[in-house]
Short mmCIF file of C-alpha atoms in Angstrom, two decimals:
data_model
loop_
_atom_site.label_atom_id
_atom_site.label_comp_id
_atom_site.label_asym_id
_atom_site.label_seq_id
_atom_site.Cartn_x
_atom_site.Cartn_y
_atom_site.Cartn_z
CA UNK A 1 -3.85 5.14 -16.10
CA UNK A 2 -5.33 4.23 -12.56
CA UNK A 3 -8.47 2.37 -12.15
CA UNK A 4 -10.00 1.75 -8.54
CA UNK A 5 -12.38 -0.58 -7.61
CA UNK A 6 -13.94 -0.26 -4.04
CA UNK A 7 -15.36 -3.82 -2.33
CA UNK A 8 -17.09 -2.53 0.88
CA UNK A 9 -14.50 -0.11 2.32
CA UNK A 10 -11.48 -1.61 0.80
CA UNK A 11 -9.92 -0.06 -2.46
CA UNK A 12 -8.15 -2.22 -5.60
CA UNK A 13 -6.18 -0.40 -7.99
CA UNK A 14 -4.87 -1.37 -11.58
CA UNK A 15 -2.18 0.73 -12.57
CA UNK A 16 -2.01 0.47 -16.14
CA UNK A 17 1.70 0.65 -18.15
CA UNK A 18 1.92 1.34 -22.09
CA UNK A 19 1.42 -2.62 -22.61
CA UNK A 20 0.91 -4.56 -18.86
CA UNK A 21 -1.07 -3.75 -15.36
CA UNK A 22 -0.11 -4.57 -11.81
CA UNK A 23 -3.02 -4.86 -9.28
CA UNK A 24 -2.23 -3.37 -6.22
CA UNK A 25 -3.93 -5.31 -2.85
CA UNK A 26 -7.23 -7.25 -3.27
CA UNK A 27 -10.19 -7.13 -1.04
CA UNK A 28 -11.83 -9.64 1.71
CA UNK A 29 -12.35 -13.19 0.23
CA UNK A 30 -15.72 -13.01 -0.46
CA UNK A 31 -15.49 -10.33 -3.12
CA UNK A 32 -12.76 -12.91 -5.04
CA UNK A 33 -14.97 -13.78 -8.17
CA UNK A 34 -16.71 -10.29 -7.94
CA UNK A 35 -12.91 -8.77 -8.39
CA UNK A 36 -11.63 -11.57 -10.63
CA UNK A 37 -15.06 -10.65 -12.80
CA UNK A 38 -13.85 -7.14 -13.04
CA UNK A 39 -10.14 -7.34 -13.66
CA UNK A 40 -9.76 -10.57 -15.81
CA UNK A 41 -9.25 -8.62 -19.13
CA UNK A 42 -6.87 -6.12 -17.98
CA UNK A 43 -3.59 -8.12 -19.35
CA UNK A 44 -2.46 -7.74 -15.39
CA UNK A 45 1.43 -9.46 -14.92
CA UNK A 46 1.61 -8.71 -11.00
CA UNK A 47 -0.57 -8.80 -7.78
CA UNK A 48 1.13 -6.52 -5.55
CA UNK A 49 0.41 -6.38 -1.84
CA UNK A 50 1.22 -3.24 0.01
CA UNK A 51 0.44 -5.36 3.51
CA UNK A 52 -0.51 -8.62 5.38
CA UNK A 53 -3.58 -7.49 6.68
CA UNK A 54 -6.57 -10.24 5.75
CA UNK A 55 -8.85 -7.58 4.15
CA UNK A 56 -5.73 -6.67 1.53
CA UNK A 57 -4.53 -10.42 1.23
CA UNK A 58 -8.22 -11.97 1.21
CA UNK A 59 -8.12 -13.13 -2.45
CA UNK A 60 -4.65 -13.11 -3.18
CA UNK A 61 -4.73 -16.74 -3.47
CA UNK A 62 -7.64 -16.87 -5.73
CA UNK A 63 -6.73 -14.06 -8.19
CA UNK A 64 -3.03 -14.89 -8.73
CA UNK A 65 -4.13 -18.93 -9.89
CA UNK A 66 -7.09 -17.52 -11.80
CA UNK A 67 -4.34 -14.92 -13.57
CA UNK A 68 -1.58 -17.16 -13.15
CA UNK A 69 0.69 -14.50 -12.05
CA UNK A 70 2.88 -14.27 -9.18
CA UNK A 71 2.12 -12.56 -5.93
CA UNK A 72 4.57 -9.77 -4.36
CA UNK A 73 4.76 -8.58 -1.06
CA UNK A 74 7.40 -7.47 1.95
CA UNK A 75 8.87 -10.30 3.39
CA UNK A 76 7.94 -9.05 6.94
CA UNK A 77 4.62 -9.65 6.55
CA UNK A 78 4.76 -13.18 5.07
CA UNK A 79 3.95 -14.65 9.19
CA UNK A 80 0.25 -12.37 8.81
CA UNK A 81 -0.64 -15.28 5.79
CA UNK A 82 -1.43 -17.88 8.27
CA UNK A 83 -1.26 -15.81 11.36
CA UNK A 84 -3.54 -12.59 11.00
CA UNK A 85 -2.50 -11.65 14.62
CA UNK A 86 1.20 -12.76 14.75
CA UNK A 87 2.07 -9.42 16.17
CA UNK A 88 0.00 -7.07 18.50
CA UNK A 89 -1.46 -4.25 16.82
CA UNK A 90 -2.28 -1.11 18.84
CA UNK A 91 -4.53 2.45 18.19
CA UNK A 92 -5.38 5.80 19.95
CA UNK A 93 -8.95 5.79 18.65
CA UNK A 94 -12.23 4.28 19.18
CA UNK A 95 -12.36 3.39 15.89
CA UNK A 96 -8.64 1.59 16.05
CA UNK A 97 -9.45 0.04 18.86
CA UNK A 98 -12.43 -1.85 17.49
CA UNK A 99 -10.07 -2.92 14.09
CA UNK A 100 -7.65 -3.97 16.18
CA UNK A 101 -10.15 -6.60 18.41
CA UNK A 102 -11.51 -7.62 14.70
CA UNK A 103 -7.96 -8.12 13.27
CA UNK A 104 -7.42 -10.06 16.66
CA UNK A 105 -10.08 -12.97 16.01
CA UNK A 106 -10.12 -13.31 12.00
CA UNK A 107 -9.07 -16.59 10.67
CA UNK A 108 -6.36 -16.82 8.19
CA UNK A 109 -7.19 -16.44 4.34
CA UNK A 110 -6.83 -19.46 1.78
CA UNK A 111 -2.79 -20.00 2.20
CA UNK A 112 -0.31 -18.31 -0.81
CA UNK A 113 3.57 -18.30 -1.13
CA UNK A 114 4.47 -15.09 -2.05
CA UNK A 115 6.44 -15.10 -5.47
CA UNK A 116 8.71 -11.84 -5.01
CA UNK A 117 9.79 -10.14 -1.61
CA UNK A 118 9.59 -6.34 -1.96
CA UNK A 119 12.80 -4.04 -1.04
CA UNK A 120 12.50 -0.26 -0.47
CA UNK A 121 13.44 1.34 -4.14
CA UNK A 122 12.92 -2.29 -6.06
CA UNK A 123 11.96 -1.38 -10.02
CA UNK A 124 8.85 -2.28 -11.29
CA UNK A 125 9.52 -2.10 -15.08
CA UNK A 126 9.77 -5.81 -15.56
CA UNK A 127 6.04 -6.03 -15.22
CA UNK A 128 5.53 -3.14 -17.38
CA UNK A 129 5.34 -0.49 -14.92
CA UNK A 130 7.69 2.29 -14.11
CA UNK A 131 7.46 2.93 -10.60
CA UNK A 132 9.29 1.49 -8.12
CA UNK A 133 8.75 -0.06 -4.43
CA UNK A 134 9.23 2.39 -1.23
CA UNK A 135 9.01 1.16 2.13
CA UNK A 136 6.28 2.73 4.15
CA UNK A 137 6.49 0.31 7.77
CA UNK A 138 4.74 1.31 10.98
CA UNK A 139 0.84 0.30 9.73
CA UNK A 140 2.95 -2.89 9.66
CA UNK A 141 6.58 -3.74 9.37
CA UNK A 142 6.61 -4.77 5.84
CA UNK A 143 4.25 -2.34 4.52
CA UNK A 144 5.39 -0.62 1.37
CA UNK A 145 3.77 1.83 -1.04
CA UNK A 146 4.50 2.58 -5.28
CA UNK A 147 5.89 5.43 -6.75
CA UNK A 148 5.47 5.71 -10.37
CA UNK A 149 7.46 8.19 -12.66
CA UNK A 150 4.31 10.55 -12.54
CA UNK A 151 4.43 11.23 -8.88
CA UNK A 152 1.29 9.01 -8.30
CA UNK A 153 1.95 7.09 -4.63
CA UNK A 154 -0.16 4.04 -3.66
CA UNK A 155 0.15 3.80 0.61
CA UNK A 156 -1.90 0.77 1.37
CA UNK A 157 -3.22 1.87 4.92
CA UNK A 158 -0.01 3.50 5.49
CA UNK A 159 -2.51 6.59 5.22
CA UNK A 160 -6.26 6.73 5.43
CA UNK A 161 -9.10 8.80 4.39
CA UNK A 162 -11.65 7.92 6.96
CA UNK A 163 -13.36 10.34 9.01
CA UNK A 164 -11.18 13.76 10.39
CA UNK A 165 -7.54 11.86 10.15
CA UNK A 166 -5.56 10.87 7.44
CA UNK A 167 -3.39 8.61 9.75
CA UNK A 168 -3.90 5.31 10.00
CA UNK A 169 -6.26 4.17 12.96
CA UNK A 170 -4.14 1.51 13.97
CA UNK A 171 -0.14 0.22 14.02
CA UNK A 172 2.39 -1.86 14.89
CA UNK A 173 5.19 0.47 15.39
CA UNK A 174 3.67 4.21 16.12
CA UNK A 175 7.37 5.83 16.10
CA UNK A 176 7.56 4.12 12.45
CA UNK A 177 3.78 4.99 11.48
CA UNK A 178 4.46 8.38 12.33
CA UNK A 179 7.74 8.50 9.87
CA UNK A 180 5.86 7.17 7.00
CA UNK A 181 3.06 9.29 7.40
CA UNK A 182 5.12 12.04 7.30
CA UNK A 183 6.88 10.83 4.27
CA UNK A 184 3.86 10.57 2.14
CA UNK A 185 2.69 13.80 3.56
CA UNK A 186 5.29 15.92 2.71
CA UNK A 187 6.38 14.30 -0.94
CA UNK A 188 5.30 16.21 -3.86
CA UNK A 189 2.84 13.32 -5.18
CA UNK A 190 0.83 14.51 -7.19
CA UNK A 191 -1.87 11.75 -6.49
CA UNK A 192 -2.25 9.37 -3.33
CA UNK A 193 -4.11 6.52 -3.32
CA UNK A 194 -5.16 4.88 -0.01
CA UNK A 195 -6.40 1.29 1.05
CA UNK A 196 -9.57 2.97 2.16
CA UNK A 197 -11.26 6.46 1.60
CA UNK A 198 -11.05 8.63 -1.26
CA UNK A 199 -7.64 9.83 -2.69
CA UNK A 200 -5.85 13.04 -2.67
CA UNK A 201 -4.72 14.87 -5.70
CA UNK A 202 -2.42 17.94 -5.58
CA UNK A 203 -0.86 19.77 -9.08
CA UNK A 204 3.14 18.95 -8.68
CA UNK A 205 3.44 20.84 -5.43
CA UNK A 206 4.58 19.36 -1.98
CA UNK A 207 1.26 18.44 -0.83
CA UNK A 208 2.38 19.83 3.01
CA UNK A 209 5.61 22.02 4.16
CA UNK A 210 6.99 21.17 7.66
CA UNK A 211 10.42 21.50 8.74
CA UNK A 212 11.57 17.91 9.16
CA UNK A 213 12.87 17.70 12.16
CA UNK A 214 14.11 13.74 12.71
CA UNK A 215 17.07 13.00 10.55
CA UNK A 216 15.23 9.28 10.07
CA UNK A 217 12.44 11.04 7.92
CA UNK A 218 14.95 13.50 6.23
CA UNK A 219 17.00 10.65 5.19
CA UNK A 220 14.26 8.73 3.63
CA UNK A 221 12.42 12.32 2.44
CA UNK A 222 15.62 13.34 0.35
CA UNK A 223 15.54 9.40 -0.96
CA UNK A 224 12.13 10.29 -2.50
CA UNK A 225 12.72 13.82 -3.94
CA UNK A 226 15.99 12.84 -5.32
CA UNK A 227 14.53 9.89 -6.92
CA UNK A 228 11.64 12.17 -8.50
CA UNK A 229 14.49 15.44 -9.57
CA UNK A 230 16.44 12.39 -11.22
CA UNK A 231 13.27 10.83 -13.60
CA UNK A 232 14.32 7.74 -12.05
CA UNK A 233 11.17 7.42 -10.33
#
């Protein structure tokens, strides 16, 4: 089971096992009690971040002492904790370009080690889920997404359903962005859920069909579908 819970335009999820929950990204810090309020009883064993941005990260801190559980993310974006604007960001929209001069003055959020580091194709059954870690970077380098065994995919802002686009309005790496985008796109989810905006729900069908062209997006395409043909999620 999937639960969302939306905090101005940012999305939680709990995704709910036979016995424990992971929460997937938290919200700006001054939605932490409203979120702790909502989630407290949900036997949770794992705060997973799919990125370093402040407005997924903002009560990390808060959450994983109130739960006293540990806090996972990529290792890549461990610098973003303290430095929000360690690495330039860049956009070919109005609307990136204004997240990107936001992202460039906010102040760090209350300071957090990080518990795990997330690989592409970690297992996530030790905290009761089955689903498993796949690397998603380009939004930012360490941002990764979860694939659980029944073809649900949580992207962080790796996609997002704002406006006319799906893609995300801003980046580090655009060549990278582009690949991950176009992984999610052509997977055969059967749910994504995005950072921001409303998700997408298809019935066990590729949700798009496009040649793949770049061997970098066929390698890590076949990863996924192989992955899903196997049950080994």
């Amino acid at each position: 089971m999937v639960e969302c819970f939306t905090f101005g335009m940012n999305n939680c999820y709990v995704l709910h096992g036979e016995k424990y929950a992971i929460l997937i990204d938290t919200c700006p810090q001054h939605y932490s009690n409203a979120l702790f309020k909502i989630i407290k009883d949900k036997n949770i064993s794992l705060l997973l971040l799919t990125h370093g941005h402040t407005d997924h990260i903002g009560c990390a801190a808060y959450i994983a002492k109130k739960l006293s559980i540990p806090i996972a993310m990529a290792e890549e974006d461990k610098i973003l904790i303290e430095k929000p604007n360690a690495r330039p960001l860049f956009a070919h929209t109005p609307l990136g370009f204004l997240l990107c001069q936001k992202i460039k003055h906010q102040k760090p959020v209350p300071f957090f080690q990080p518990d795990i580091f997330l690989t592409h194709a970690q297992r996530l059954e030790e905290y009761g889920i089955r689903g498993r870690i796949f690397a998603l970077p380009g939004h930012t380098i360490g941002s990764v997404g979860v694939w659980t065994a029944k073809k649900e995919l949580f992207v962080g802002d790796a996609m997002m359903h704002i406006g006319f686009s799906l893609k995300p309005r801003l980046y580090e790496n655009k060549f990278h962005m582009e690949q991950s985008f176009r992984n999610i796109w052509q997977s055969d989810a059967t749910a994504i859920y995005m950072g921001h905006g409303t998700p997408i729900f298809r019935q066990a069908r590729p949700i798009f069909k496009q040649t793949v062209k770049n061997t970098m997006y066929l390698d890590c395409y076949k990863d996924m579908r192989s992955i899903t043909k196997k049950n080994k999620y």
